[in-house]
XYZ file of C-alpha atoms in Angstrom:
488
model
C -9.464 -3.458 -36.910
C -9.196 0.463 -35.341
C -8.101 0.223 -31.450
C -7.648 3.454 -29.221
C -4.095 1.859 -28.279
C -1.955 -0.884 -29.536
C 1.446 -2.080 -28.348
C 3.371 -4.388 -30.723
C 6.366 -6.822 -30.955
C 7.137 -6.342 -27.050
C 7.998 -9.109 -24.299
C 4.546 -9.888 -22.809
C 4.190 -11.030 -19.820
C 0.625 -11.362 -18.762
C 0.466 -13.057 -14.916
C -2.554 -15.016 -16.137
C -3.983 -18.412 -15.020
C -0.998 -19.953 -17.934
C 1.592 -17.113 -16.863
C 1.403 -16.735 -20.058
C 4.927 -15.237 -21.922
C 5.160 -14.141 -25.468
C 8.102 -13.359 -26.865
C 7.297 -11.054 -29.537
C 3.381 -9.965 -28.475
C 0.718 -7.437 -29.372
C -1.722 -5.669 -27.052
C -4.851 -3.998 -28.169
C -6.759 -2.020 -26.217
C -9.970 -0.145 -26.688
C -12.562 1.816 -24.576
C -10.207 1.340 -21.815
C -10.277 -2.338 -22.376
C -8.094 -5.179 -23.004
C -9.532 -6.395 -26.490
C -6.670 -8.805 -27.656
C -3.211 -10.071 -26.418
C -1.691 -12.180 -29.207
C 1.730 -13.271 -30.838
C 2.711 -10.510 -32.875
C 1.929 -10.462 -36.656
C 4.179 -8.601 -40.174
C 2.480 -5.400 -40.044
C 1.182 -4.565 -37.003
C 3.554 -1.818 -36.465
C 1.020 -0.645 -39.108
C -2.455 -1.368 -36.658
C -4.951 1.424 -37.414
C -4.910 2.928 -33.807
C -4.785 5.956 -32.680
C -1.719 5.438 -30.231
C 0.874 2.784 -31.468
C 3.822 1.840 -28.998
C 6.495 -0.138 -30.465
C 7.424 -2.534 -27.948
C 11.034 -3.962 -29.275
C 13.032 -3.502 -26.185
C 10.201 -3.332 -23.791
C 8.786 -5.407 -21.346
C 4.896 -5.618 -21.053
C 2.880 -6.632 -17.901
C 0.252 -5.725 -15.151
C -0.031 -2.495 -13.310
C 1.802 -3.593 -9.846
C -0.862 -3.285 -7.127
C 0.396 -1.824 -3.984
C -2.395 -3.443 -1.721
C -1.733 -1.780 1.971
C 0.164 1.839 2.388
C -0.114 4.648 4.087
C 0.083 7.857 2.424
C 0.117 11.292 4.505
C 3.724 11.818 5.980
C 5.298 11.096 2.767
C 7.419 14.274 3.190
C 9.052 12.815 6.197
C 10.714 10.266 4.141
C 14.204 10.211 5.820
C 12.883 11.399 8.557
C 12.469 8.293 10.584
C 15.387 5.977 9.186
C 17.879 6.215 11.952
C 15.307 6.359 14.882
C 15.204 3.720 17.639
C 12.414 1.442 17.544
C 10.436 3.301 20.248
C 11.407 6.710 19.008
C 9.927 5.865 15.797
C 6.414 4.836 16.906
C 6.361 7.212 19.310
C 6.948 9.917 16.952
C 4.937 8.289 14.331
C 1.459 7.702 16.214
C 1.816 11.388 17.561
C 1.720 12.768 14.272
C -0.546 10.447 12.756
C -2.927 11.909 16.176
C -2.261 15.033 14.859
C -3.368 14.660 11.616
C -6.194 12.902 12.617
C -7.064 16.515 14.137
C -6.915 18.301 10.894
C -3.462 19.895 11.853
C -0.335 20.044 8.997
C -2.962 19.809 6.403
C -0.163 21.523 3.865
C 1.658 18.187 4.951
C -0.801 15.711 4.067
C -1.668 17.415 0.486
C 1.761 17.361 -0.313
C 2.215 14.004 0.788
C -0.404 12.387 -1.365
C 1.337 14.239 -4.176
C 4.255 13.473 -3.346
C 3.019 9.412 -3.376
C 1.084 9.604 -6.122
C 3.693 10.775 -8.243
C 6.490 8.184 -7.402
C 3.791 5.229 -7.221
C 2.828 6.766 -10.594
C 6.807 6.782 -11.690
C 7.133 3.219 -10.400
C 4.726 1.619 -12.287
C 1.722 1.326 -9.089
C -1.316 1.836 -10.999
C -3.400 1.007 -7.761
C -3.097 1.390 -4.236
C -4.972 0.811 -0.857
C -4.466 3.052 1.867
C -5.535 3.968 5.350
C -4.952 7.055 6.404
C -6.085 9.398 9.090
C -7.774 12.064 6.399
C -7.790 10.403 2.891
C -10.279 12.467 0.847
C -6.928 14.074 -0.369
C -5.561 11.083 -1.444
C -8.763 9.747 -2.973
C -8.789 13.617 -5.108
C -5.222 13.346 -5.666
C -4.878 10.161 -7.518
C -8.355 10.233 -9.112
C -6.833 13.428 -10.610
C -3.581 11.883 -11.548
C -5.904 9.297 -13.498
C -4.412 6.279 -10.963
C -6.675 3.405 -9.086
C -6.886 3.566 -5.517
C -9.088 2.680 -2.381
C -9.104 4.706 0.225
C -10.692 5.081 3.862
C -10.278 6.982 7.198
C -8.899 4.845 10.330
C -10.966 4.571 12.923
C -10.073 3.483 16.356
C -11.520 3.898 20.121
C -7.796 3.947 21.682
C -5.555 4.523 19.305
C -6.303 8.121 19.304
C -8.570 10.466 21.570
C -11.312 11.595 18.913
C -15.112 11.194 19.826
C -16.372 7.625 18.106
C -19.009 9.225 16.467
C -17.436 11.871 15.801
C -15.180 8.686 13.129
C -17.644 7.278 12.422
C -19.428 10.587 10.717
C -16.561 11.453 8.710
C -16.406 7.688 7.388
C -20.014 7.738 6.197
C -19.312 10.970 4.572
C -16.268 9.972 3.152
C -18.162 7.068 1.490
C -20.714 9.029 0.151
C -18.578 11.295 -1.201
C -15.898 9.597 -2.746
C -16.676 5.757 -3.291
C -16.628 4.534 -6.966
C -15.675 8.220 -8.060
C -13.304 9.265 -10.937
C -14.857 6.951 -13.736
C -14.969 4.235 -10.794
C -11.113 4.474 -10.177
C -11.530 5.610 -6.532
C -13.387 3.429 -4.093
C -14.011 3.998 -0.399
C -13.110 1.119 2.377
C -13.892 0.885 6.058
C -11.142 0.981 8.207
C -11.206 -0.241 11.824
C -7.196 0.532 12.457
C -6.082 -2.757 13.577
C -6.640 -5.986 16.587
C -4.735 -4.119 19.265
C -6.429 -0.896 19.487
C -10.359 -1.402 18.796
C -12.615 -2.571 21.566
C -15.698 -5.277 21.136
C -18.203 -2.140 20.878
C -16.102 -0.350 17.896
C -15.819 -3.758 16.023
C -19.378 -4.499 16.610
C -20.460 -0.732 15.368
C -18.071 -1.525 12.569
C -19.812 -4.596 11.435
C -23.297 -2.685 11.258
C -21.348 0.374 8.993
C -20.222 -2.119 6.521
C -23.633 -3.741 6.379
C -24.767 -0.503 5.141
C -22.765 -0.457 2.251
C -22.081 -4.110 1.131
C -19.788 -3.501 -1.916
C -16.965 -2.116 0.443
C -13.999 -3.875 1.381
C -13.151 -3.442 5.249
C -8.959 -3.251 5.676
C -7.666 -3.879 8.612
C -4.449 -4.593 10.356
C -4.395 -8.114 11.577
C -2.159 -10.164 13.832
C 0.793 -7.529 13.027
C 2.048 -7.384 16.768
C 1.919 -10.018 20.196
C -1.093 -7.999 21.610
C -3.081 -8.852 18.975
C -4.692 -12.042 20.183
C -4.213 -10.653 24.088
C -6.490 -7.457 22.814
C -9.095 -9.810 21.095
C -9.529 -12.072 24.669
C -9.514 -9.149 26.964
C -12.794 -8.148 24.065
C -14.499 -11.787 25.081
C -12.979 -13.183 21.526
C -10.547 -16.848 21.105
C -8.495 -14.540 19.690
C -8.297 -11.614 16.831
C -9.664 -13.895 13.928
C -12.273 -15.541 16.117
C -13.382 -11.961 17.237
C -13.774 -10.667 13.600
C -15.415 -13.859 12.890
C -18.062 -13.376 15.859
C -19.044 -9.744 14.809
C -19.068 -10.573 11.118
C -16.645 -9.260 9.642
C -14.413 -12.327 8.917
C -15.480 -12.778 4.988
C -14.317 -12.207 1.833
C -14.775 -8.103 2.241
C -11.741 -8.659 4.678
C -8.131 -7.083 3.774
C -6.235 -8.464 6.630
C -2.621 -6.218 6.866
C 0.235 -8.186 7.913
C -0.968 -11.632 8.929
C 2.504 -12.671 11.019
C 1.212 -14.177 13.719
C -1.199 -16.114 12.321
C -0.556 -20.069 12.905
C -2.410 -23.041 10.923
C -5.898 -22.135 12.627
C -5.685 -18.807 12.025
C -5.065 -19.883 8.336
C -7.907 -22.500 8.055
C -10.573 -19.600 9.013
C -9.207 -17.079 6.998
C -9.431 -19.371 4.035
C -12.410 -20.462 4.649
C -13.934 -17.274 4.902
C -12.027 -16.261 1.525
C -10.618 -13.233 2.843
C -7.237 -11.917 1.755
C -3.938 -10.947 3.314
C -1.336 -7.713 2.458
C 2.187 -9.260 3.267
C 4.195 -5.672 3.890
C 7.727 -7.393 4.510
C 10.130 -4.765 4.288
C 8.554 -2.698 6.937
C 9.363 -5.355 9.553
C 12.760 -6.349 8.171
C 13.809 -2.558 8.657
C 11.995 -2.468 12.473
C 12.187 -5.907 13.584
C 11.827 -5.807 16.803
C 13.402 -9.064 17.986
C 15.084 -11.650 15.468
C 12.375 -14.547 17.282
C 9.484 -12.608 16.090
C 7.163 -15.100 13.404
C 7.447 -13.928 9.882
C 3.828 -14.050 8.157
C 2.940 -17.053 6.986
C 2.954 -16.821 3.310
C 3.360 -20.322 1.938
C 0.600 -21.425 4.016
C -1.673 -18.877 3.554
C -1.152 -19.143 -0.361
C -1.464 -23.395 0.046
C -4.372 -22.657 1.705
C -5.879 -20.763 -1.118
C -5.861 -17.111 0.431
C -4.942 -14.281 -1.838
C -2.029 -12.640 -0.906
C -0.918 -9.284 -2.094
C 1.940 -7.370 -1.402
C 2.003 -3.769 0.149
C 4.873 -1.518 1.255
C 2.895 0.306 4.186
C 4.481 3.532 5.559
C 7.034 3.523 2.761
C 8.575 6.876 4.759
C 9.633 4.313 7.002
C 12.150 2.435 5.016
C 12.657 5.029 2.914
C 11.644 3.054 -0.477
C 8.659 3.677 -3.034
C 9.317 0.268 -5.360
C 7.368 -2.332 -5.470
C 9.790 -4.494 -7.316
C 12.345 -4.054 -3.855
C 9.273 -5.164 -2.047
C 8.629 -8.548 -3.730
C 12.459 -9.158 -3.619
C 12.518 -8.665 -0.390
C 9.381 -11.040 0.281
C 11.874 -13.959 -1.224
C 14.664 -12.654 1.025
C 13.241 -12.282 4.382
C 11.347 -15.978 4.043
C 14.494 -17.702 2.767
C 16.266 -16.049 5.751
C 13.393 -16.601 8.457
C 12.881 -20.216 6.666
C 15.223 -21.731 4.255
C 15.576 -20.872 0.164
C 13.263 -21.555 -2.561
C 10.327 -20.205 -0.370
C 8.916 -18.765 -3.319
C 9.617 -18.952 -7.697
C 10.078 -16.242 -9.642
C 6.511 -15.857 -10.960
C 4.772 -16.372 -7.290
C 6.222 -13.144 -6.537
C 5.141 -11.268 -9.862
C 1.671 -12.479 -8.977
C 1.869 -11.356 -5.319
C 1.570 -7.605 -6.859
C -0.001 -7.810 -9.667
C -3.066 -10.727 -9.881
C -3.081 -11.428 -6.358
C -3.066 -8.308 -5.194
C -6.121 -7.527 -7.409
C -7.859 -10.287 -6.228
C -6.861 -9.565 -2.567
C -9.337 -6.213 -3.199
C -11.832 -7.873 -4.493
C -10.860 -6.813 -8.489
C -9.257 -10.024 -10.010
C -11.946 -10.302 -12.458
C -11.529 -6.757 -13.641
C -7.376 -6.137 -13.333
C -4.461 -7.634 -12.509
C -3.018 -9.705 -15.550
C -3.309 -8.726 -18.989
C -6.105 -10.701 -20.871
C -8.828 -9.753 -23.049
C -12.085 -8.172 -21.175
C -10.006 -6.485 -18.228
C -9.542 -3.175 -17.933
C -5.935 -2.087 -18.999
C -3.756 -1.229 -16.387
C -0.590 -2.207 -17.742
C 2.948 -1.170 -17.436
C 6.203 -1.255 -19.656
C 10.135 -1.358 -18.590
C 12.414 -0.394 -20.835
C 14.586 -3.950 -20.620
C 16.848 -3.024 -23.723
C 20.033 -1.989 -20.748
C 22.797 -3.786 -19.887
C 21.500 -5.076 -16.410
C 18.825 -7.196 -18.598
C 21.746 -8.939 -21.164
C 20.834 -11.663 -21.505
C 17.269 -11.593 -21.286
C 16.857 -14.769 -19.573
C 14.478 -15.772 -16.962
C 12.338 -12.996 -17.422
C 10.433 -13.112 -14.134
C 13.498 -13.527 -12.003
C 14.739 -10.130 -13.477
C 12.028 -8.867 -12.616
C 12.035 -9.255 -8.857
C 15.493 -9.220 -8.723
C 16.747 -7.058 -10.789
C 13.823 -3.744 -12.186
C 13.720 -0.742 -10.105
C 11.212 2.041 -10.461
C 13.559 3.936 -12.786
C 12.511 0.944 -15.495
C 9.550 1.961 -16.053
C 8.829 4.021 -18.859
C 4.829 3.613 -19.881
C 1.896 3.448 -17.470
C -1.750 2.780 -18.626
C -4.389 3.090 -16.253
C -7.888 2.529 -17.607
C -6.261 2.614 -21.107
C -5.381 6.173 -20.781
C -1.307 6.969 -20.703
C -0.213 8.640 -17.678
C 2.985 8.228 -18.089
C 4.964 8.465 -21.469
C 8.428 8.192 -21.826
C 9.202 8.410 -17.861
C 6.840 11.472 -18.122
C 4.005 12.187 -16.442
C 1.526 13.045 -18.327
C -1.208 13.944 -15.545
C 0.976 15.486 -12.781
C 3.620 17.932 -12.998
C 6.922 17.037 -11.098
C 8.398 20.023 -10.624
C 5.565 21.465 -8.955
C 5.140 19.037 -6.786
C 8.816 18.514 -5.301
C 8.131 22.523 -4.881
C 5.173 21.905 -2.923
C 6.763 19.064 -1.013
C 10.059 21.333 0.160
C 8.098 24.131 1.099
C 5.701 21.761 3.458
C 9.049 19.971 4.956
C 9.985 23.656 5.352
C 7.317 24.593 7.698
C 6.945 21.689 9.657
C 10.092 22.032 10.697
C 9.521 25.666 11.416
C 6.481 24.649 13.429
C 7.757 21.611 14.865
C 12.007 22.138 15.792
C 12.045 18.619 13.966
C 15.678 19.184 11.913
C 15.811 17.547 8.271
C 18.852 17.844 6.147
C 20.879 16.406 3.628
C 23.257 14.851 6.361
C 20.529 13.233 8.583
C 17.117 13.666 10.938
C 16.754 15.362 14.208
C 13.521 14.554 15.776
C 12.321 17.564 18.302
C 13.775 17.616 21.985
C 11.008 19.495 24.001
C 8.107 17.520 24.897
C 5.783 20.315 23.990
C 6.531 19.604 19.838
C 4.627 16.707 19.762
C 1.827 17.539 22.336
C -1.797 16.595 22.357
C -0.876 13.112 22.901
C -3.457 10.534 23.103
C -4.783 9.742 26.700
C -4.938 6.208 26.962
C -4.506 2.951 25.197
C -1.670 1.392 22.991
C -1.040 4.499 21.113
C 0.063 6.830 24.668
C 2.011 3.817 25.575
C 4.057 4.394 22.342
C 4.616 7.695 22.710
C 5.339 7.865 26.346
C 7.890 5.342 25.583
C 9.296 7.537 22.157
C 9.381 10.743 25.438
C 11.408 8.766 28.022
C 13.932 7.795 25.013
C 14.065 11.109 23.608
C 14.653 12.328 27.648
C 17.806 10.003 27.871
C 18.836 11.072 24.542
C 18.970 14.752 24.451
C 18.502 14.916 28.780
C 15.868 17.449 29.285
């Protein structure tokens, strides 16, 4: 039998409906296909293919799905970590207004880079972002031969740009850019989140994504206490009962965050088989009160609702790996709750089956069986940190780190080889990256260096803030805290 790719004698682990293991397994793969995942055989070392991957040593699963990020100030990793609470959405949603205005453009194409290139390193073979201008992204990793949907935020207080003006640029950003790059790109529709959209934008929302019916619509939902407040001051019960009046509560629905949702909240989302993005490290790093509810995972998952896991503005807790965030999904839970919130294998199907299922692709990736598309990933496992190899899932989660990975398949094409890229040059890209950081700081007076981050001390650095709504309340509050820091 003559495959394009074969894998043989490696540890498979395939997160399907068995959680399947083999020991010693073979993957074929053809026309970008799974066509057979078996228990190795004498001789197929020897498969006619014409890429052959001996797998002794290596561990074999699904591409990790990364299932709610944010891509375009990935140079400002660092930049953020030692911020107050305030400072940092202040600083954050002035930027992100910024961007939104087409300034630091040199930022946001390095950024995308920049995160395509460690998602790519990490093993993420797909990702779903919201971002302020995301046709880069959507080039970037359609380039870099990754899976990723992508769509522009749109909000009617969050930031001070004409409605229609949003709405525009989403349209053409569908038209240009959904199922694009052999299908690997996809475009969403992005309402920003329950705190920040009136009744009219949710309502005009609604009638977009009736226009195109194959498009997910991603959200962020019950993330923060003014959630359900927003939705009632909107004439909704609350933020799932106002999604549900408009329409939009269905199983298009990619629901960020989830952590104030209680047992009703559950029931509907279920019921309309829409899916959550649990982001958990995020609000372990900027929790703003220990009281606050942690999403309800469990419950949701009891419930039947697809949960995947997402590290949102990773440039925010300063970490690209998946693996940390599914560890630290078990952590925060046992800590919030008690232990044994979660096994082992829940939380290598949080990023890999559920998380394709979460965006609507379950049936096409997300586990490795015969039929999907091969998006598959291999950690070297032959190290010292792996002896024994026991309990394979548990050292997973607990134990990989990017820096494992050493083969990534996307669409049964290798993009990386031997911790290589194969479709994105590194070099050139951390080149790119420093000479961006370089000139933001020359155009902002925000300090970066290897000892720390300064954040800028005049007022005028981060002007054109927005006018109104939940976003100028963040930043005014960022200003008065810079004021008492640096008093000017």
């Amino acid at each position: 039998m003559a495959v394009d790719l074969a894998i043989h004698d490696a540890l498979v682990l395939t997160a399907d409906e068995r959680n399947r293991l083999y020991e010693r397994g073979t993957v074929c793969i053809t026309d970008g296909c799974i066509e057979e995942v078996r228990p190795s055989r004498a001789g197929d070392g020897e498969l006619e293919a014409s890429t052959v991957i001996d797998g002794n040593g290596k561990l074999v699963m699904p591409g990790l799905v990364n299932a709610h990020t944010h891509l375009e100030m990935t140079p400002l990793i660092g930049a953020f970590s030692e911020l107050e609470l305030t400072e940092m959405l202040g600083s954050g949603t002035a930027l992100f207004n910024r961007l939104g205005n087409g300034e630091f453009e040199y930022l946001v194409e390095a950024g995308v880079e920049l995160a395509a290139l460690n998602f790519l390193l990490g093993g993420v073979t797909t990702v779903n972002s919201m971002d302020a201008r995301p046709a880069a992204g959507a080039e970037t990793f359609g380039e870099a031969g990754l899976r990723g949907f992508f769509g522009p935020a749109i909000s009617d207080l969050f930031w001070d740009q004409p409605v229609d003006q949003q709405f525009a640029r989403a349209r053409e950003f569908v038209e240009t850019y959904h199922d694009t790059y052999d299908g690997r790109i996809r475009a969403t529709i992005c309402p920003h989140d329950d705190w920040s959209c009136t009744r009219q934008l949710w309502e005009r929302t609604a009638s977009l994504a009736a226009e195109y019916p194959d498009l997910l619509v991603h959200t962020h939902l019950l993330e923060l206490e003014e959630s359900n407040t927003m939705a009632r001051a909107n004439g909704g019960e609350d933020s799932v009962g106002l999604l549900d009046d408009v329409g939009l509560l269905d199983d298009r629905l990619v629901a960020a965050h989830f952590r104030l949702g209680d047992e009703e909240d559950i029931q509907r989302t279920a019921e309309a088989d829409a899916a959550v993005a649990h982001c958990p490290s995020v609000f372990c790093y900027w929790n703003p009160d220990g009281e606050t509810q942690w999403t309800p995972v469990p419950e949701l998952r009891a419930a039947g609702v697809d949960v995947g896991v997402g590290i949102d503005d990773h440039y925010w807790h300063d970490s690209y790996s998946m693996f940390g965030e599914a560890r630290q999904a078990r952590l925060a839970a046992n800590l919030k709750r008690s232990a044994g919130q979660f096994d082992s294998m829940e939380l290598i199907r949080m990023p890999t089956i559920e998380g394709a299922r979460a965006l609507g692709m379950g049936d096409e990736i997300g586990s490795i069986e015969a039929g999907k598309r091969a998006d598959i990933i291999l950690l070297d496992v032959d190290k010292p940190k792996f002896t024994p190899l026991t309990n394979v899932p548990a050292h997973v989660v607990n134990n990989a780190v990017p820096a494992d990975v050493e083969t990534v398949i996307v669409d049964g094409d290798v993009v990386l080889r031997n911790g290589v890229p194969e479709t994105m040059d590194s070099d050139d890209v951390r080149q790119r990256v420093n000479q961006a950081v370089e000139r933001f700081m020359d155009e902002t007076g925000w300090e970066l260096d290897i000892g720390g981050s300064e954040p800028p001390t005049s007022i005028e650095t981060v002007r054109d803030l927005p006018k109104r709504g939940p976003a100028r309340l963040l930043t005014r509050l960022a200003m008065q805290s810079a004021r008492d820091r640096f008093s000017f």
